[in-house]
Amino acid sequence: MFIPRIFLACTAAAVLAGICGCARNTAGGDAMKPVSFGKTADGTEVFLYTLKNRAGMEAKITNYGGLVVSLRVADRNGKLDDVVLGYDSLAGYLKETPYFGALIGRYGNRIRNGKFTLEGKEFVLAANNGPNHLHGGLKGFDKVVWTAEQVAAKDGPSLVLTYVSKDGDEGYPGTLTVKAVYTVTEANELTVEFTATTDKPTIVNLTHHSYFNLAGDNQDSTILNHVVMIDADRFTPTDSTLIPTGELKDVSGTPMDFRTPTAIGARINADDVQLKRAGGYDHNWVLNNTGKGMRLIARVTEPTTGRILEVLSAEPGLQFYTGNFLDGTIKGKYGRTYVHRYALCLEPQHFPDSPNQPAFPPVVLRPGTTYTNRIVYAFSAK
Ligand code: BGC
């Protein structure tokens, strides 16, 4: 008897909907074949890669900007939901994005007036955020096409992304060769491991910019109920343009004290000059235990689903941003409207404006040395 077989085309939409077949890789996780995610403005085709572990945790990542387009993790009942903001298709990202899910470089966060001096020479970068430079400039690493290779790493399925940023790219000195490796581990972590080398002295500060709302499908509102712990005794207060003043301020007695887990909404509207200036939390925390390698720096718990996100890194700083600039004008995946404070970002990195702040941990990379930043986003539920 002839049995008709239906072959599903592995389109990006089919992959996002989870109805496309995949092959088991040697690490035990699933490495789906990449599917087309569309074409950039100059006609370059980019792809959507799926990394999935045995437990079903799954990240979909495109080599355009290294964007994490979706991230499905379990709640306390084992239900997998997407916990990051983004768009259903490449068109959304090409039109407008506040760095949803992106790889950020060459310099994560702000540089005052887009200027810095290195070895006696001044470099001028784009002022793309008021008077300041933000997240690498007009065409940062979030808007370039990376070379991608899917591999079965020891910890789980990985996506290896590489990019060579030319000397002078966006005003930065030196040819910067960057590698960013995403892995979905069998321990339910999404890890991002950056390395970079240069042929001239330069500055580097790479990070990852997912917007998390751990409520997943329950996410009918904001992240104000998410409970946050940040292991930091101090933070860097900012001026009205969100550039650090240079002070390392004790968090004690301020709404910036997250050493005891506290709901974001508990103090976000407090009468505090720092919160008022930034429209909420949008600050760099001076993390404890810097210099001691990878350590737990932050934990976020979502009470309705029980999801927990723990962040580990060896970096000295953590930018904690509560989506204050989301204003309901962006409609993202699943038809959701991204209203004010709909998501939060946790960006392990060096401090903002470090190139102009000699007292901050240095961000200079020289030929012959390798920049590294490993970030672990570890998921669990209770
Ligand atoms: C910054 C915010 C900025 C956001 C998106 C964050 O890293 O701290 O001020 O609005 O990125 O652009």
GROMACS .gro file of C-alpha atoms and ligand atoms in nm:
model
  394
    1MET     CA    1   0.000   0.000   0.000
    2PHE     CA    2   0.126   0.347  -0.085
    3ILE     CA    3   0.153   0.566   0.223
    4PRO     CA    4   0.186   0.932   0.135
    5ARG     CA    5   0.452   1.109   0.337
    6ILE     CA    6   0.438   1.473   0.421
    7PHE     CA    7   0.768   1.650   0.414
    8LEU     CA    8   0.774   1.970   0.613
    9ALA     CA    9   0.995   2.234   0.466
   10CYS     CA   10   1.241   2.360   0.730
   11THR     CA   11   1.151   2.724   0.699
   12ALA     CA   12   1.234   2.969   0.976
   13ALA     CA   13   0.863   2.984   1.067
   14ALA     CA   14   0.843   2.602   1.093
   15VAL     CA   15   1.155   2.597   1.309
   16LEU     CA   16   1.023   2.872   1.541
   17ALA     CA   17   0.697   2.677   1.569
   18GLY     CA   18   0.897   2.365   1.661
   19ILE     CA   19   0.759   2.143   1.380
   20CYS     CA   20   1.076   2.073   1.190
   21GLY     CA   21   1.280   1.752   1.227
   22CYS     CA   22   1.625   1.741   1.374
   23ALA     CA   23   1.920   1.508   1.415
   24ARG     CA   24   2.079   1.398   1.740
   25ASN     CA   25   2.439   1.506   1.777
   26THR     CA   26   2.720   1.322   1.950
   27ALA     CA   27   2.691   1.536   2.263
   28GLY     CA   28   2.338   1.404   2.312
   29GLY     CA   29   2.164   1.732   2.236
   30ASP     CA   30   1.989   1.808   1.913
   31ALA     CA   31   2.159   2.000   1.637
   32MET     CA   32   1.896   2.100   1.389
   33LYS     CA   33   1.994   2.190   1.040
   34PRO     CA   34   2.015   2.566   0.995
   35VAL     CA   35   1.730   2.724   0.802
   36SER     CA   36   1.724   3.048   0.612
   37PHE     CA   37   1.627   3.348   0.826
   38GLY     CA   38   1.608   3.583   0.529
   39LYS     CA   39   1.837   3.837   0.370
   40THR     CA   40   1.999   4.152   0.501
   41ALA     CA   41   1.959   4.484   0.319
   42ASP     CA   42   2.264   4.407   0.103
   43GLY     CA   43   2.122   4.068   0.003
   44THR     CA   44   2.333   3.846   0.230
   45GLU     CA   45   2.141   3.538   0.337
   46VAL     CA   46   2.150   3.468   0.711
   47PHE     CA   47   2.045   3.155   0.896
   48LEU     CA   48   1.867   3.039   1.208
   49TYR     CA   49   2.047   2.772   1.411
   50THR     CA   50   1.886   2.556   1.676
   51LEU     CA   51   2.072   2.427   1.981
   52LYS     CA   52   1.876   2.185   2.198
   53ASN     CA   53   1.977   1.971   2.494
   54ARG     CA   54   1.835   1.635   2.604
   55ALA     CA   55   1.598   1.800   2.851
   56GLY     CA   56   1.445   2.005   2.571
   57MET     CA   57   1.596   2.343   2.652
   58GLU     CA   58   1.639   2.510   2.317
   59ALA     CA   59   1.797   2.826   2.179
   60LYS     CA   60   1.743   2.961   1.829
   61ILE     CA   61   2.021   3.189   1.721
   62THR     CA   62   2.088   3.372   1.397
   63ASN     CA   63   2.431   3.458   1.262
   64TYR     CA   64   2.297   3.811   1.193
   65GLY     CA   65   2.425   3.991   1.501
   66GLY     CA   66   2.454   3.659   1.686
   67LEU     CA   67   2.099   3.729   1.803
   68VAL     CA   68   1.927   3.484   2.034
   69VAL     CA   69   1.586   3.485   1.867
   70SER     CA   70   1.416   3.247   2.109
   71LEU     CA   71   1.510   3.060   2.424
   72ARG     CA   72   1.279   2.791   2.557
   73VAL     CA   73   1.334   2.685   2.918
   74ALA     CA   74   1.127   2.482   3.165
   75ASP     CA   75   0.908   2.618   3.444
   76ARG     CA   76   0.845   2.433   3.774
   77ASN     CA   77   0.607   2.193   3.593
   78GLY     CA   78   0.853   2.120   3.316
   79LYS     CA   79   0.665   2.341   3.070
   80LEU     CA   80   0.898   2.495   2.813
   81ASP     CA   81   0.835   2.857   2.717
   82ASP     CA   82   1.024   3.125   2.534
   83VAL     CA   83   1.177   3.363   2.790
   84VAL     CA   84   1.339   3.625   2.566
   85LEU     CA   85   1.202   3.914   2.365
   86GLY     CA   86   1.252   3.945   1.991
   87TYR     CA   87   1.085   3.927   1.652
   88ASP     CA   88   0.937   3.640   1.450
   89SER     CA   89   1.140   3.732   1.145
   90LEU     CA   90   1.459   3.906   1.037
   91ALA     CA   91   1.258   4.201   0.902
   92GLY     CA   92   1.173   4.312   1.256
   93TYR     CA   93   1.536   4.316   1.359
   94LEU     CA   94   1.641   4.501   1.044
   95LYS     CA   95   1.377   4.769   1.097
   96GLU     CA   96   1.429   4.854   1.462
   97THR     CA   97   1.570   4.679   1.765
   98PRO     CA   98   1.694   4.788   2.106
   99TYR     CA   99   1.959   4.512   2.079
  100PHE     CA  100   1.718   4.220   2.142
  101GLY     CA  101   1.928   3.907   2.208
  102ALA     CA  102   2.239   4.060   2.055
  103LEU     CA  103   2.612   4.018   2.076
  104ILE     CA  104   2.745   4.360   2.174
  105GLY     CA  105   3.079   4.506   2.061
  106ARG     CA  106   3.329   4.642   2.019
  107TYR     CA  107   3.239   4.829   2.336
  108GLY     CA  108   2.935   4.734   2.539
  109ASN     CA  109   2.760   5.032   2.699
  110ARG     CA  110   2.850   5.401   2.679
  111ILE     CA  111   3.166   5.600   2.606
  112ARG     CA  112   3.144   5.967   2.697
  113ASN     CA  113   3.103   6.192   2.391
  114GLY     CA  114   3.217   5.899   2.174
  115LYS     CA  115   3.581   5.983   2.235
  116PHE     CA  116   3.878   5.822   2.404
  117THR     CA  117   4.255   5.855   2.397
  118LEU     CA  118   4.485   5.557   2.366
  119GLU     CA  119   4.864   5.590   2.371
  120GLY     CA  120   4.839   5.963   2.311
  121LYS     CA  121   4.605   5.943   2.013
  122GLU     CA  122   4.240   6.047   2.022
  123PHE     CA  123   3.981   5.821   1.859
  124VAL     CA  124   3.636   5.948   1.764
  125LEU     CA  125   3.340   5.711   1.757
  126ALA     CA  126   2.978   5.765   1.656
  127ALA     CA  127   2.762   5.956   1.905
  128ASN     CA  128   2.461   5.727   1.865
  129ASN     CA  129   2.305   5.779   2.208
  130GLY     CA  130   2.258   6.148   2.282
  131PRO     CA  131   2.610   6.286   2.310
  132ASN     CA  132   2.756   5.942   2.381
  133HIS     CA  133   2.865   5.628   2.201
  134LEU     CA  134   2.659   5.315   2.281
  135HIS     CA  135   2.708   4.942   2.214
  136GLY     CA  136   2.969   4.967   1.938
  137GLY     CA  137   2.817   5.244   1.726
  138LEU     CA  138   2.601   5.267   1.417
  139LYS     CA  139   2.685   4.919   1.294
  140GLY     CA  140   2.805   4.727   1.596
  141PHE     CA  141   2.851   4.351   1.624
  142ASP     CA  142   2.473   4.321   1.666
  143LYS     CA  143   2.424   4.427   1.303
  144VAL     CA  144   2.695   4.234   1.121
  145VAL     CA  145   2.683   3.889   0.965
  146TRP     CA  146   2.900   3.641   1.155
  147THR     CA  147   3.050   3.325   1.008
  148ALA     CA  148   2.878   3.034   1.178
  149GLU     CA  149   2.959   2.672   1.245
  150GLN     CA  150   2.753   2.429   1.448
  151VAL     CA  151   2.959   2.185   1.654
  152ALA     CA  152   2.888   1.916   1.911
  153ALA     CA  153   3.094   2.045   2.203
  154LYS     CA  154   3.168   1.850   2.518
  155ASP     CA  155   2.904   2.037   2.722
  156GLY     CA  156   2.627   2.029   2.460
  157PRO     CA  157   2.546   2.162   2.112
  158SER     CA  158   2.739   2.479   2.023
  159LEU     CA  159   2.732   2.751   1.764
  160VAL     CA  160   3.072   2.902   1.689
  161LEU     CA  161   3.046   3.255   1.549
  162THR     CA  162   3.348   3.443   1.417
  163TYR     CA  163   3.389   3.794   1.285
  164VAL     CA  164   3.685   4.004   1.178
  165SER     CA  165   3.630   4.374   1.243
  166LYS     CA  166   3.862   4.582   1.026
  167ASP     CA  167   4.110   4.838   1.156
  168GLY     CA  168   3.911   5.163   1.186
  169ASP     CA  169   3.571   4.989   1.189
  170GLU     CA  170   3.327   5.232   1.361
  171GLY     CA  171   3.633   5.440   1.452
  172TYR     CA  172   3.804   5.177   1.670
  173PRO     CA  173   4.173   5.105   1.614
  174GLY     CA  174   4.314   4.764   1.521
  175THR     CA  175   4.186   4.462   1.336
  176LEU     CA  176   3.981   4.275   1.593
  177THR     CA  177   3.928   3.903   1.540
  178VAL     CA  178   3.635   3.792   1.752
  179LYS     CA  179   3.490   3.453   1.838
  180ALA     CA  180   3.164   3.407   2.026
  181VAL     CA  181   3.062   3.051   2.111
  182TYR     CA  182   2.707   2.982   2.223
  183THR     CA  183   2.635   2.649   2.393
  184VAL     CA  184   2.316   2.499   2.535
  185THR     CA  185   2.457   2.269   2.800
  186GLU     CA  186   2.307   1.954   2.947
  187ALA     CA  187   2.294   2.148   3.276
  188ASN     CA  188   2.031   2.383   3.122
  189GLU     CA  189   2.268   2.672   3.070
  190LEU     CA  190   2.304   2.906   2.778
  191THR     CA  191   2.671   2.999   2.775
  192VAL     CA  192   2.844   3.263   2.565
  193GLU     CA  193   3.219   3.252   2.545
  194PHE     CA  194   3.398   3.544   2.382
  195THR     CA  195   3.761   3.562   2.277
  196ALA     CA  196   3.923   3.842   2.078
  197THR     CA  197   4.268   3.935   1.952
  198THR     CA  198   4.400   4.249   1.786
  199ASP     CA  199   4.692   4.363   1.569
  200LYS     CA  200   4.712   4.711   1.734
  201PRO     CA  201   4.634   4.836   2.084
  202THR     CA  202   4.258   4.884   2.112
  203ILE     CA  203   3.970   4.876   2.359
  204VAL     CA  204   3.724   4.588   2.394
  205ASN     CA  205   3.417   4.519   2.608
  206LEU     CA  206   3.197   4.243   2.469
  207THR     CA  207   2.870   4.125   2.620
  208HIS     CA  208   2.533   3.968   2.550
  209HIS     CA  209   2.203   4.156   2.544
  210SER     CA  210   1.904   3.922   2.580
  211TYR     CA  211   1.587   4.077   2.720
  212PHE     CA  212   1.447   3.823   2.967
  213ASN     CA  213   1.093   3.785   3.093
  214LEU     CA  214   1.097   3.457   3.284
  215ALA     CA  215   0.717   3.435   3.293
  216GLY     CA  216   0.729   3.289   2.941
  217ASP     CA  217   0.373   3.234   2.817
  218ASN     CA  218   0.244   3.391   3.139
  219GLN     CA  219   0.411   3.712   3.040
  220ASP     CA  220   0.107   3.935   3.026
  221SER     CA  221   0.284   4.216   3.202
  222THR     CA  222   0.614   4.352   3.320
  223ILE     CA  223   0.912   4.214   3.509
  224LEU     CA  224   0.829   4.412   3.823
  225ASN     CA  225   0.741   4.088   4.009
  226HIS     CA  226   1.079   3.928   3.924
  227VAL     CA  227   1.295   3.895   4.236
  228VAL     CA  228   1.658   3.993   4.186
  229MET     CA  229   1.983   3.929   4.373
  230ILE     CA  230   2.304   4.102   4.263
  231ASP     CA  231   2.625   4.024   4.450
  232ALA     CA  232   2.762   4.377   4.463
  233ASP     CA  233   2.838   4.612   4.753
  234ARG     CA  234   2.878   4.911   4.521
  235PHE     CA  235   2.751   5.054   4.193
  236THR     CA  236   2.861   5.330   3.956
  237PRO     CA  237   2.622   5.630   3.978
  238THR     CA  238   2.564   5.811   3.648
  239ASP     CA  239   2.511   6.164   3.522
  240SER     CA  240   2.203   6.271   3.327
  241THR     CA  241   2.339   6.105   3.008
  242LEU     CA  242   2.399   5.774   3.193
  243ILE     CA  243   2.778   5.812   3.199
  244PRO     CA  244   2.939   5.707   3.531
  245THR     CA  245   3.047   5.998   3.746
  246GLY     CA  246   3.353   5.796   3.855
  247GLU     CA  247   3.226   5.733   4.206
  248LEU     CA  248   3.193   5.374   4.333
  249LYS     CA  249   2.899   5.418   4.566
  250ASP     CA  250   2.800   5.190   4.851
  251VAL     CA  251   2.458   5.034   4.781
  252SER     CA  252   2.368   5.020   5.154
  253GLY     CA  253   2.043   5.200   5.228
  254THR     CA  254   1.973   5.268   4.858
  255PRO     CA  255   1.730   5.104   4.612
  256MET     CA  256   2.044   4.965   4.443
  257ASP     CA  257   2.101   4.717   4.725
  258PHE     CA  258   2.011   4.376   4.578
  259ARG     CA  259   2.233   4.173   4.810
  260THR     CA  260   1.911   4.050   4.968
  261PRO     CA  261   1.675   3.921   4.695
  262THR     CA  262   1.416   4.194   4.625
  263ALA     CA  263   1.131   4.232   4.376
  264ILE     CA  264   1.222   4.480   4.104
  265GLY     CA  265   0.896   4.668   4.157
  266ALA     CA  266   0.953   4.714   4.530
  267ARG     CA  267   1.173   5.023   4.491
  268ILE     CA  268   1.195   5.105   4.120
  269ASN     CA  269   0.974   5.413   4.158
  270ALA     CA  270   1.147   5.535   4.474
  271ASP     CA  271   1.233   5.902   4.505
  272ASP     CA  272   1.596   5.842   4.414
  273VAL     CA  273   1.796   6.062   4.180
  274GLN     CA  274   1.972   5.766   4.015
  275LEU     CA  275   1.645   5.584   3.939
  276LYS     CA  276   1.481   5.904   3.818
  277ARG     CA  277   1.769   5.983   3.583
  278ALA     CA  278   1.767   5.639   3.422
  279GLY     CA  279   1.389   5.591   3.436
  280GLY     CA  280   1.446   5.281   3.649
  281TYR     CA  281   1.739   5.046   3.687
  282ASP     CA  282   1.999   5.100   3.416
  283HIS     CA  283   2.326   5.091   3.607
  284ASN     CA  284   2.651   4.910   3.639
  285TRP     CA  285   2.702   4.716   3.962
  286VAL     CA  286   3.057   4.681   4.092
  287LEU     CA  287   3.058   4.307   4.152
  288ASN     CA  288   3.209   4.144   4.458
  289ASN     CA  289   3.485   3.883   4.428
  290THR     CA  290   3.636   4.023   4.108
  291GLY     CA  291   3.966   3.856   4.023
  292LYS     CA  292   3.855   3.522   4.164
  293GLY     CA  293   3.738   3.375   3.832
  294MET     CA  294   3.385   3.267   3.743
  295ARG     CA  295   3.136   3.324   4.021
  296LEU     CA  296   2.763   3.369   4.070
  297ILE     CA  297   2.691   3.738   4.018
  298ALA     CA  298   2.312   3.757   3.994
  299ARG     CA  299   1.998   3.550   4.038
  300VAL     CA  300   1.648   3.627   3.912
  301THR     CA  301   1.337   3.438   4.026
  302GLU     CA  302   0.993   3.460   3.869
  303PRO     CA  303   0.733   3.365   4.132
  304THR     CA  304   0.440   3.254   3.912
  305THR     CA  305   0.636   2.998   3.707
  306GLY     CA  306   0.918   2.928   3.953
  307ARG     CA  307   1.179   2.992   3.684
  308ILE     CA  308   1.522   3.091   3.811
  309LEU     CA  309   1.800   3.249   3.609
  310GLU     CA  310   2.148   3.256   3.758
  311VAL     CA  311   2.424   3.455   3.590
  312LEU     CA  312   2.791   3.367   3.625
  313SER     CA  313   3.092   3.552   3.490
  314ALA     CA  314   3.442   3.663   3.586
  315GLU     CA  315   3.377   4.023   3.474
  316PRO     CA  316   3.403   4.312   3.724
  317GLY     CA  317   3.069   4.473   3.632
  318LEU     CA  318   2.707   4.390   3.560
  319GLN     CA  319   2.474   4.625   3.374
  320PHE     CA  320   2.123   4.559   3.504
  321TYR     CA  321   1.864   4.723   3.280
  322THR     CA  322   1.488   4.701   3.336
  323GLY     CA  323   1.358   4.785   2.989
  324ASN     CA  324   1.288   5.147   3.081
  325PHE     CA  325   1.306   5.254   2.718
  326LEU     CA  326   1.045   4.999   2.606
  327ASP     CA  327   0.733   5.209   2.556
  328GLY     CA  328   0.473   4.989   2.390
  329THR     CA  329   0.565   5.088   2.034
  330ILE     CA  330   0.733   4.755   1.955
  331LYS     CA  331   0.522   4.450   1.874
  332GLY     CA  332   0.736   4.140   1.898
  333LYS     CA  333   0.696   3.762   1.884
  334TYR     CA  334   0.354   3.601   1.937
  335GLY     CA  335   0.186   3.939   1.880
  336ARG     CA  336   0.300   4.070   2.217
  337THR     CA  337   0.341   4.441   2.278
  338TYR     CA  338   0.657   4.527   2.462
  339VAL     CA  339   0.539   4.777   2.717
  340HIS     CA  340   0.749   4.974   2.965
  341ARG     CA  341   0.965   4.742   3.180
  342TYR     CA  342   0.847   4.430   3.001
  343ALA     CA  343   1.190   4.264   3.024
  344LEU     CA  344   1.527   4.288   3.193
  345CYS     CA  345   1.885   4.261   3.071
  346LEU     CA  346   2.181   4.129   3.268
  347GLU     CA  347   2.502   4.220   3.090
  348PRO     CA  348   2.828   4.108   3.253
  349GLN     CA  349   3.099   4.345   3.131
  350HIS     CA  350   3.361   4.603   3.224
  351PHE     CA  351   3.232   4.935   3.353
  352PRO     CA  352   3.076   5.190   3.115
  353ASP     CA  353   3.310   5.464   2.991
  354SER     CA  354   3.618   5.280   3.122
  355PRO     CA  355   3.840   5.422   2.843
  356ASN     CA  356   3.789   5.768   3.003
  357GLN     CA  357   3.802   5.653   3.365
  358PRO     CA  358   4.159   5.565   3.466
  359ALA     CA  359   4.044   5.431   3.805
  360PHE     CA  360   3.813   5.170   3.647
  361PRO     CA  361   3.943   4.820   3.555
  362PRO     CA  362   4.122   4.857   3.219
  363VAL     CA  363   3.971   4.761   2.884
  364VAL     CA  364   4.279   4.791   2.662
  365LEU     CA  365   4.369   4.489   2.450
  366ARG     CA  366   4.718   4.465   2.304
  367PRO     CA  367   4.860   4.245   2.028
  368GLY     CA  368   4.978   3.910   2.163
  369THR     CA  369   4.713   3.892   2.436
  370THR     CA  370   4.363   3.746   2.421
  371TYR     CA  371   4.047   3.909   2.553
  372THR     CA  372   3.802   3.666   2.715
  373ASN     CA  373   3.457   3.692   2.867
  374ARG     CA  374   3.253   3.384   2.949
  375ILE     CA  375   2.890   3.434   3.051
  376VAL     CA  376   2.671   3.157   3.189
  377TYR     CA  377   2.293   3.201   3.199
  378ALA     CA  378   2.186   2.900   3.409
  379PHE     CA  379   1.817   2.808   3.423
  380SER     CA  380   1.627   2.605   3.680
  381ALA     CA  381   1.284   2.614   3.846
  382LYS     CA  382   1.132   2.548   4.185
  383BGC     C1  383   2.172   5.014   2.832
  383BGC     C2  384   2.046   5.093   2.817
  383BGC     C3  385   2.002   5.087   2.675
  383BGC     C4  386   1.983   4.942   2.638
  383BGC     C5  387   1.935   4.919   2.498
  383BGC     C6  388   2.147   4.873   2.787
  383BGC     O1  389   2.266   4.801   2.792
  383BGC     O2  390   2.220   5.015   2.962
  383BGC     O3  391   2.063   5.225   2.859
  383BGC     O4  392   1.885   5.158   2.656
  383BGC     O5  393   2.103   4.875   2.656
  383BGC     O6  394   1.972   5.007   2.411
   0.00000   0.00000   0.00000
